[in-house]
Structures are given as C-alpha cells and as structure tokens.
Short mmCIF file of C-alpha atoms in Angstrom, two decimals:
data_model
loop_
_atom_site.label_atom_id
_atom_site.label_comp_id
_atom_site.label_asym_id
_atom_site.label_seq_id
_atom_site.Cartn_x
_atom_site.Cartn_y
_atom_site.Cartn_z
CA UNK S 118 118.31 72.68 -306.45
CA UNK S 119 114.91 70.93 -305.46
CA UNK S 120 114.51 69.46 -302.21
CA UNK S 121 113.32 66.09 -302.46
CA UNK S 122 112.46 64.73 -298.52
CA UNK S 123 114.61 61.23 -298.30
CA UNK S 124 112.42 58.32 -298.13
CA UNK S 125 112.32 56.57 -294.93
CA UNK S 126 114.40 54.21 -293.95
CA UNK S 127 113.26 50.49 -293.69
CA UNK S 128 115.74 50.12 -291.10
CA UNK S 129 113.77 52.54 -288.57
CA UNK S 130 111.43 50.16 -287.80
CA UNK S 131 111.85 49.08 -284.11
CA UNK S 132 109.83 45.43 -285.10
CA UNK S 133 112.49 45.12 -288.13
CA UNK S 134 114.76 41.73 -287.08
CA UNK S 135 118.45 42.42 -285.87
CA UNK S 136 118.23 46.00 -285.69
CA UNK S 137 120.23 45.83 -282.72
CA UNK S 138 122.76 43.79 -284.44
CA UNK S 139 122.93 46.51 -287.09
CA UNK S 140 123.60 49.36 -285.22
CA UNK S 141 126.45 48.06 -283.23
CA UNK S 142 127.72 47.35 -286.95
CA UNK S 143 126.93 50.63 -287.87
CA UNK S 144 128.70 52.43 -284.38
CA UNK S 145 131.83 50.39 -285.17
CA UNK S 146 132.32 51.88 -288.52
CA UNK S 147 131.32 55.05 -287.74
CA UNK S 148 133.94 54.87 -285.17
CA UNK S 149 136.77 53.79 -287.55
CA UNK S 150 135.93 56.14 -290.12
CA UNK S 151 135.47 59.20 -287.94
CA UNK S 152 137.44 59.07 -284.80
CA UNK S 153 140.53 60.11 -286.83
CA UNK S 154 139.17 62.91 -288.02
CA UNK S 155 137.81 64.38 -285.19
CA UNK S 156 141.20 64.40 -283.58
CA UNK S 157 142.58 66.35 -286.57
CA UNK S 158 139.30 68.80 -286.02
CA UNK S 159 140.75 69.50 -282.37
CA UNK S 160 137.20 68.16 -280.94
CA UNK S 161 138.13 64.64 -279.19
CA UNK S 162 141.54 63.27 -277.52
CA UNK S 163 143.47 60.00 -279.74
CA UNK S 164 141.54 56.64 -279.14
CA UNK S 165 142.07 52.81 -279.88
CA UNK S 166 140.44 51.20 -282.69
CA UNK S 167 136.74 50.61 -282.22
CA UNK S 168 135.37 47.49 -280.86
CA UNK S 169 138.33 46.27 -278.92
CA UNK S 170 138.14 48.02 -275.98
CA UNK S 171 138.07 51.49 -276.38
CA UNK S 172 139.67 53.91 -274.34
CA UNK S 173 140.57 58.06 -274.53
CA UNK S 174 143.73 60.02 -273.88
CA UNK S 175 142.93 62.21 -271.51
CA UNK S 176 145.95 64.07 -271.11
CA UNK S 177 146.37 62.56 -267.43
CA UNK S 178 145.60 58.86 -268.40
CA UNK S 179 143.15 56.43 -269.46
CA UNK S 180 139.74 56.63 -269.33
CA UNK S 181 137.74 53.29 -270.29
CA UNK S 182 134.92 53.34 -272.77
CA UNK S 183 133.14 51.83 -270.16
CA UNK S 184 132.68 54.21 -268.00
CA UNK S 185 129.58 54.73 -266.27
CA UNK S 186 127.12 56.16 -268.09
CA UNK S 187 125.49 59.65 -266.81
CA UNK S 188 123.19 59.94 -269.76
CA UNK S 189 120.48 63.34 -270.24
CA UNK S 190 118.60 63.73 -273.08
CA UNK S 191 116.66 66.84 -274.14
CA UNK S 192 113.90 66.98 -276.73
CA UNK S 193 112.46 69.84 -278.39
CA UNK S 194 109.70 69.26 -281.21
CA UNK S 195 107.89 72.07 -283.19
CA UNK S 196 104.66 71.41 -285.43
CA UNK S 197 105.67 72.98 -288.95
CA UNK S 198 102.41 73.17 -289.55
CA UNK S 199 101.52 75.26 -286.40
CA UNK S 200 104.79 77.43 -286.55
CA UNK S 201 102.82 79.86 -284.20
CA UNK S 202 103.11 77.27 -281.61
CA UNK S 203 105.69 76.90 -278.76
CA UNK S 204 108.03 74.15 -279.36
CA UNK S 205 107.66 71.29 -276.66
CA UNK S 206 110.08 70.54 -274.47
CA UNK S 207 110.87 67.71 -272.63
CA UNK S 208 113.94 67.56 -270.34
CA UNK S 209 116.31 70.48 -269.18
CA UNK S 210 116.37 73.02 -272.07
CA UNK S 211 120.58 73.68 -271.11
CA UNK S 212 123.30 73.63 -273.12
CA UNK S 213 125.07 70.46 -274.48
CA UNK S 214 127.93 70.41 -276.99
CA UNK S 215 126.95 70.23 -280.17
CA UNK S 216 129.65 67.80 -281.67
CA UNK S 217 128.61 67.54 -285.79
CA UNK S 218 125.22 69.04 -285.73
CA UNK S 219 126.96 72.46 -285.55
CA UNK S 220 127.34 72.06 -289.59
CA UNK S 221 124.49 73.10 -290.65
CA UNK S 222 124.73 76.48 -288.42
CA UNK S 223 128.24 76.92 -290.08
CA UNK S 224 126.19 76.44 -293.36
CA UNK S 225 123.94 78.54 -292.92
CA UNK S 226 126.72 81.23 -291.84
CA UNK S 227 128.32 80.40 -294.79
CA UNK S 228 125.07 80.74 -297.29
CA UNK S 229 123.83 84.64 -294.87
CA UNK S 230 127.58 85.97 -295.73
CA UNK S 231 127.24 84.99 -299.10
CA UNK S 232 124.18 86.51 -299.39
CA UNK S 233 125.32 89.60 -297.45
CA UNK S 234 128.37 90.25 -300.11
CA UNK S 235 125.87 89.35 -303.28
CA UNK S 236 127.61 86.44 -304.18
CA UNK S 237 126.96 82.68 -304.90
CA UNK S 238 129.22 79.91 -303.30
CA UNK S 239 132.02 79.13 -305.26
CA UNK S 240 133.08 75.94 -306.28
CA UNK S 241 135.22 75.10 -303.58
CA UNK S 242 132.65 75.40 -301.25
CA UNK S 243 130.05 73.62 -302.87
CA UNK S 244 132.65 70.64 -303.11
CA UNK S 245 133.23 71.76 -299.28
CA UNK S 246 129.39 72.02 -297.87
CA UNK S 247 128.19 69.40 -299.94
CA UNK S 248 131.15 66.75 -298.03
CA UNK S 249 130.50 68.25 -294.62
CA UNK S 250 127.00 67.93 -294.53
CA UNK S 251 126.42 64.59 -296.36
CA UNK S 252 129.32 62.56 -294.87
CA UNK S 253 130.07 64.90 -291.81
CA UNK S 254 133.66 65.28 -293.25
CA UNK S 255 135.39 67.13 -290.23
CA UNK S 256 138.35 69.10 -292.74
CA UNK S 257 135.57 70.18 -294.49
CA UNK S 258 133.81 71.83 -291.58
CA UNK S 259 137.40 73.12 -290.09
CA UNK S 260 137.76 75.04 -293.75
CA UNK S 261 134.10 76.66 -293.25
CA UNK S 262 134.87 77.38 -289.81
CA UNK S 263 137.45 79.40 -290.24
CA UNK S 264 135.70 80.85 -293.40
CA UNK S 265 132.84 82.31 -291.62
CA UNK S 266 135.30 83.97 -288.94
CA UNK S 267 135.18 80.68 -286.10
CA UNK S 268 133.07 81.45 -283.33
CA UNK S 269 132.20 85.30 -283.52
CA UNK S 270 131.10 84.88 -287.25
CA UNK S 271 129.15 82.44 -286.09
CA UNK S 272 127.60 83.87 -283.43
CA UNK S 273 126.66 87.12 -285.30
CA UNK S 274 124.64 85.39 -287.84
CA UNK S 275 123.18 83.14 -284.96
CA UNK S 276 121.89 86.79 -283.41
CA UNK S 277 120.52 87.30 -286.97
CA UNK S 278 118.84 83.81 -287.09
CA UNK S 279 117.00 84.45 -283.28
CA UNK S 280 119.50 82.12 -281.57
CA UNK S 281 119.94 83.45 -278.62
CA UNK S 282 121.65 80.36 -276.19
CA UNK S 283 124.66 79.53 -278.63
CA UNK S 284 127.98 79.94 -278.22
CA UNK S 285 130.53 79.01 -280.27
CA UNK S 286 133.66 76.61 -279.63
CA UNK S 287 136.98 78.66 -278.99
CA UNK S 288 139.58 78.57 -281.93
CA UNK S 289 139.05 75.63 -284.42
CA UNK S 290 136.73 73.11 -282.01
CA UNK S 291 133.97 73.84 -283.52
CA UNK S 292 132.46 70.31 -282.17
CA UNK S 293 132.46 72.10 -278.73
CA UNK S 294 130.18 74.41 -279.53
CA UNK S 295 127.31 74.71 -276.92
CA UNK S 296 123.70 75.12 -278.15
CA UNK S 297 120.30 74.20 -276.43
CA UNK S 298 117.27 72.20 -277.88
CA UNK S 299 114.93 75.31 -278.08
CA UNK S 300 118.13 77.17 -280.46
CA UNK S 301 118.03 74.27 -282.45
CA UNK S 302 114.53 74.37 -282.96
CA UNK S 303 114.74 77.99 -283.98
CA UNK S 304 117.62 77.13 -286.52
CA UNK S 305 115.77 74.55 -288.22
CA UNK S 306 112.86 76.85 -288.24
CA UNK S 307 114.81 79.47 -290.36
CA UNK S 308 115.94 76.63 -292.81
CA UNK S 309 112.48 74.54 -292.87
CA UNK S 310 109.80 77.30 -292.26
CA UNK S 311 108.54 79.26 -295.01
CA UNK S 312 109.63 82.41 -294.99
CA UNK S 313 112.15 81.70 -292.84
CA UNK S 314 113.15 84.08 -289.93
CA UNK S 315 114.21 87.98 -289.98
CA UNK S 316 115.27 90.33 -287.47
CA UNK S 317 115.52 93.75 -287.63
CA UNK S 318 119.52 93.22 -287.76
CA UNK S 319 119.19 91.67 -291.17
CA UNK S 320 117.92 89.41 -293.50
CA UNK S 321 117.37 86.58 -293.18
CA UNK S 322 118.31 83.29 -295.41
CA UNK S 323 116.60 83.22 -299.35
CA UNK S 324 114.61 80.51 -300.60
CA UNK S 325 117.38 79.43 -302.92
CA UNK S 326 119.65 79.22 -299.47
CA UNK S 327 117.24 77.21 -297.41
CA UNK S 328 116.53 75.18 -300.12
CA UNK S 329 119.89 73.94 -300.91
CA UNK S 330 120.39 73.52 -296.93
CA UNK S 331 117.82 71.39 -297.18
CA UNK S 332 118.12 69.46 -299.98
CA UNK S 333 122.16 68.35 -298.68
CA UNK S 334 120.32 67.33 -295.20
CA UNK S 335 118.28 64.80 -297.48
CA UNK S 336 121.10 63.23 -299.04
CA UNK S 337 122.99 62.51 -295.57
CA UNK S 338 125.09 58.92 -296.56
CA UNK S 339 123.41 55.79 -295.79
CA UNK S 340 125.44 55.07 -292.54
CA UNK S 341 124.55 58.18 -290.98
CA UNK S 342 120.74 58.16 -291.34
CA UNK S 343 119.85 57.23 -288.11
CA UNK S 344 118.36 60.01 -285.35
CA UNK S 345 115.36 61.51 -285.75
CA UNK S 346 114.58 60.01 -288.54
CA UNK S 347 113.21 56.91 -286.75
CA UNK S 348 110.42 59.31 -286.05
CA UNK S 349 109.13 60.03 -289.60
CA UNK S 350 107.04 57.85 -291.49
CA UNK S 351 108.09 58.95 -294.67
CA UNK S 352 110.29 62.10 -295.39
CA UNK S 353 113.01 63.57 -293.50
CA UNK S 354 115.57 65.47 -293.13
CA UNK S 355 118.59 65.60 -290.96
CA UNK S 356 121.95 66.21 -289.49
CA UNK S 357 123.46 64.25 -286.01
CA UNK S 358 126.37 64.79 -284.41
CA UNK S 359 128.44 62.28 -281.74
CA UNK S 360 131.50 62.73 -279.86
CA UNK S 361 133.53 61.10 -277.63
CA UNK S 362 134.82 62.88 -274.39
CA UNK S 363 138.20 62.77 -273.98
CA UNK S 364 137.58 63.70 -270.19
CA UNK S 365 134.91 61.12 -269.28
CA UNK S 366 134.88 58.57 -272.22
CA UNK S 367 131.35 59.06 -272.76
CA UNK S 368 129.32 60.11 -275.40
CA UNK S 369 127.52 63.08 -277.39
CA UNK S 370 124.83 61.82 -279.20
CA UNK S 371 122.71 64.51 -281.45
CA UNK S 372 120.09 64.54 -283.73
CA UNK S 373 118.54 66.99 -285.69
CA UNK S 374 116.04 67.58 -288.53
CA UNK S 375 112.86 67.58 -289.98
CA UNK S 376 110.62 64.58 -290.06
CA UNK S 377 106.77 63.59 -291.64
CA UNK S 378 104.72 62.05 -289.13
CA UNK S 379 100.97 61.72 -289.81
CA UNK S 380 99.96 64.59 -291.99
CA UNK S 381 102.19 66.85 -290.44
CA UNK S 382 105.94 67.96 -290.32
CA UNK S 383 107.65 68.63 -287.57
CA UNK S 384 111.13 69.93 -286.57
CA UNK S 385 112.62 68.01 -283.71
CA UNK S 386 116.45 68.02 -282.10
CA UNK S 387 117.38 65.75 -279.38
CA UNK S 388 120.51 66.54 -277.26
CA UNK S 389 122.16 64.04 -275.72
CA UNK S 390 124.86 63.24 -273.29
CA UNK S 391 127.20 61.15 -270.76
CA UNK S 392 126.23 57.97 -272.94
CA UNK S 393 128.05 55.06 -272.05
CA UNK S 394 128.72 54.27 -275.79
CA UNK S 395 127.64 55.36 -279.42
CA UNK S 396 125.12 52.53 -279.75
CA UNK S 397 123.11 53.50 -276.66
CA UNK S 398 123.40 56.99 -277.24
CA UNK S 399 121.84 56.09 -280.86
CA UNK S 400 118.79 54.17 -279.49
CA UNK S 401 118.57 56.93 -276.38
CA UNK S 402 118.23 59.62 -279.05
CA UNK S 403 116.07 57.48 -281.62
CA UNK S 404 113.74 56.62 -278.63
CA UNK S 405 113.70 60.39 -277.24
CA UNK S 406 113.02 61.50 -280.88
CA UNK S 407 109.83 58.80 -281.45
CA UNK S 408 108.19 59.73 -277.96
CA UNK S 409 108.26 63.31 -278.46
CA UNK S 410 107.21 63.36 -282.36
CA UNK S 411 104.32 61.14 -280.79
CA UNK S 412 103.39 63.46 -278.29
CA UNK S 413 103.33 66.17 -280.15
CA UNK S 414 100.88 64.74 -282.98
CA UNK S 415 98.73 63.47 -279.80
CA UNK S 416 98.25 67.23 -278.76
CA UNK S 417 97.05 67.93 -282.37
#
C-alpha cells in the first residue's frame, strides 16, 4: 500500500476565522462519540453527556469538569532528515499516559509478530487496524491488545523497537499505558525512518510494515486531524490520543506524528496533561507542537 502524506488541513491555520468556534464543535463530538467507548475499553470512569456540564465517576463521588487545571506539556521533535541528531526536548522528558496514541505501538506489535511467525495480517485484522487507527475505535484496540499478549507483548517488541521508558497498562487499559516524549520519538523513528530500527534482539519492522503503518496514520478521519499537524505545512502524518481522568476530571491530550515543515520532515510527539478540558488541551498541544517544529527548523 503506498503512503500518500495527507494534505494539510486548511483548518490549521491559526489566522483562519472561528477556529476557536470549531474546535469546541469538534471537542463536543469527539466527546459524544468516544466517551462511551472508552468506558467499555476500561480506560476512563462513566461521564454525562458533553457540553452540559460534565462531570466523572470517581468511584467516591463527583468530580467537576471544571476542575482546576494543572496542565504540563512535553515536546520532543526529531529532524528526519538529520536522524543522527538528538531529538529536542522541551519540558520534563517523564512519563504521561498515553490514552489513544498507544495504537500505533500495539500496531506495530501486531505487524513485528506477524512478521516473526512469516505471516501476513489476516482479514480480521486489517478490518481491525485499519478502524483503530483511522477512527481510534477503542474495541478495536481492546481485540489487538489482547492479541499481541496486553502489556508484556507489548513491552517485548518495545525492547526490540529501542523503547526503553514504556510500560504497558495492566490487564485490558491499554489507554494507561505510560510512555515518555523521547520513546515516542524513537517509535516513530522505526515507522518513519528509513531503514527503520534493529537491535541485536531482532528485527526490526519491513518496509511493507512501516509502510502500511504509515499510510493508515494518513488517512486518520476528518474530526481527528488536529495535533501536530498544525505544525506541517503540507504533509503529515499522525495519531493523538485524549482521556479524561476519572480521578481529577482533567485531561490527556496527545499528539503524535510526522509533519513537513520547510524542506524538511520531522517527527514530533507532544504529551500532555492535567488540562482543564479537551479544547484547551487541543490548542496546548497544537501550540506546543508549532513552537517546537519552529525551533527545530531555526537550528537548521
């Protein structure tokens, strides 16, 4: 399957009229369509409908969804086209949860145990990868996650891969997973750099593997396109992640992907949390992701 960079979104502009106006659209039916599913995933406590005051179960009471926000971000950005370089980092490189970015890792666990048994995906998971990955669908991921043996199957491909700082969520919350900004970075480099990574463990992923990782990240739907891709001028590719805390109300925001900026492509996750709501957490990350893509081009 090529892989076909999405074209930027007109929407990323920060000078495009009611942008603000469309992303509190865009949180509210993210939050409808999602929230539900995420409590069947085991990753976030029941909540009220979106936009009308929400609040989380905690399992001791109510927590309001307006909490006060005690919002960290982390950035890490790597210049594709200086893989020899350090990634920079901006913020405390220490763990956060990684709510729906963990996906692609269980994809790309998925595609090295494939690869380790000599086998293609099957149907199934094609139809299964494909929805997880392009509309996030949470039974989806639950399904791979068990697949690729939860958390310890995930972990021993992640030793494989040269992640070194993530550990996986215990039994099926795979959303709880905790990864850091630098692991991220090194993830994406397996999947975007050529040649990928290798250890002396094993292999590491094929081109035909990385290539339909990245190709799904391209076709992420419509609603979901936000993140890091407001730092691209014209390709990108992505995955993000958000989660409400059932313990705290506040919010995971996560972004994470590949992104043209100039004449160069970089790879760039921002971590994000204790946001007082999706919409801030969006324009916290979007921000982070722009300032960081911008100092990395400045530093050639």
């Amino acid at each position: 399957m090529p892989y076909r960079p999405n074209p930027r979104p007109t929407t990323r502009s920060a000078s495009t009229p009611g942008r603000s106006g469309r992303r509190t659209r865009l949180s509210a039916a993210l939050l409808t369509g999602f929230v539900t599913t995420l409590i069947t995933a085991g990753v976030v406590g029941p909540a009220a409908a979106a936009g009308t005051g929400t609040s989380v179960s905690s399992g001791t009471g109510t927590t309001p969804a307006t909490a006060r926000s005690e919002a960290r971000v982390t950035t890490a950005v790597l210049d594709l086209d200086h893989p020899d370089r350090q990634p920079q980092v901006r913020g405390k490189d220490v763990p956060y949860d990684t709510a729906s970015i963990i996906k692609v890792d269980i994809l790309a666990a998925l595609l090295l145990q494939a690869q380790d048994a000599g086998r293609g995906l099957t149907q199934q998971e094609r139809t299964e990868t494909e929805a997880m990955i392009e509309r996030s669908d949470n039974d989806a991921a639950t399904a791979l996650w068990r697949r690729i043996g939860l958390a310890p199957g995930l972990e021993a491909v992640n030793k494989r891969l040269g992640l070194s700082s993530t550990v996986g969520g215990a039994g099926g919350t795979w959303g709880l997973t905790r990864t850091t900004a630098t692991d991220q970075i090194r993830l994406l480099r397996a999947v975007f750099a050529d040649g990928g990574t290798s250890s002396a463990s094993g292999s590491a992923l094929t081109t035909t593997s990385r290539n339909y990782i990245r190709t799904l990240m391209t076709r992420i739907d419509a609603g979901q396109s936000w993140g890091v891709s407001a730092a691209s001028d014209s390709g990108w590719a992505l995955k993000n992640g958000w989660l409400q805390r059932s313990t705290t109300g506040l919010w995971d925001i996560n972004s994470v992907g590949r992104v043209t900026s100039g004449t160069h492509h970089y790879l760039v996750a921002v971590l994000s949390d204790g946001n007082a709501s999706m919409a801030g957490g969006i324009a916290t990350v979007e921000h982070a992701a722009r300032t960081a893509v911008s100092s990395a081009r400045a530093a050639g």
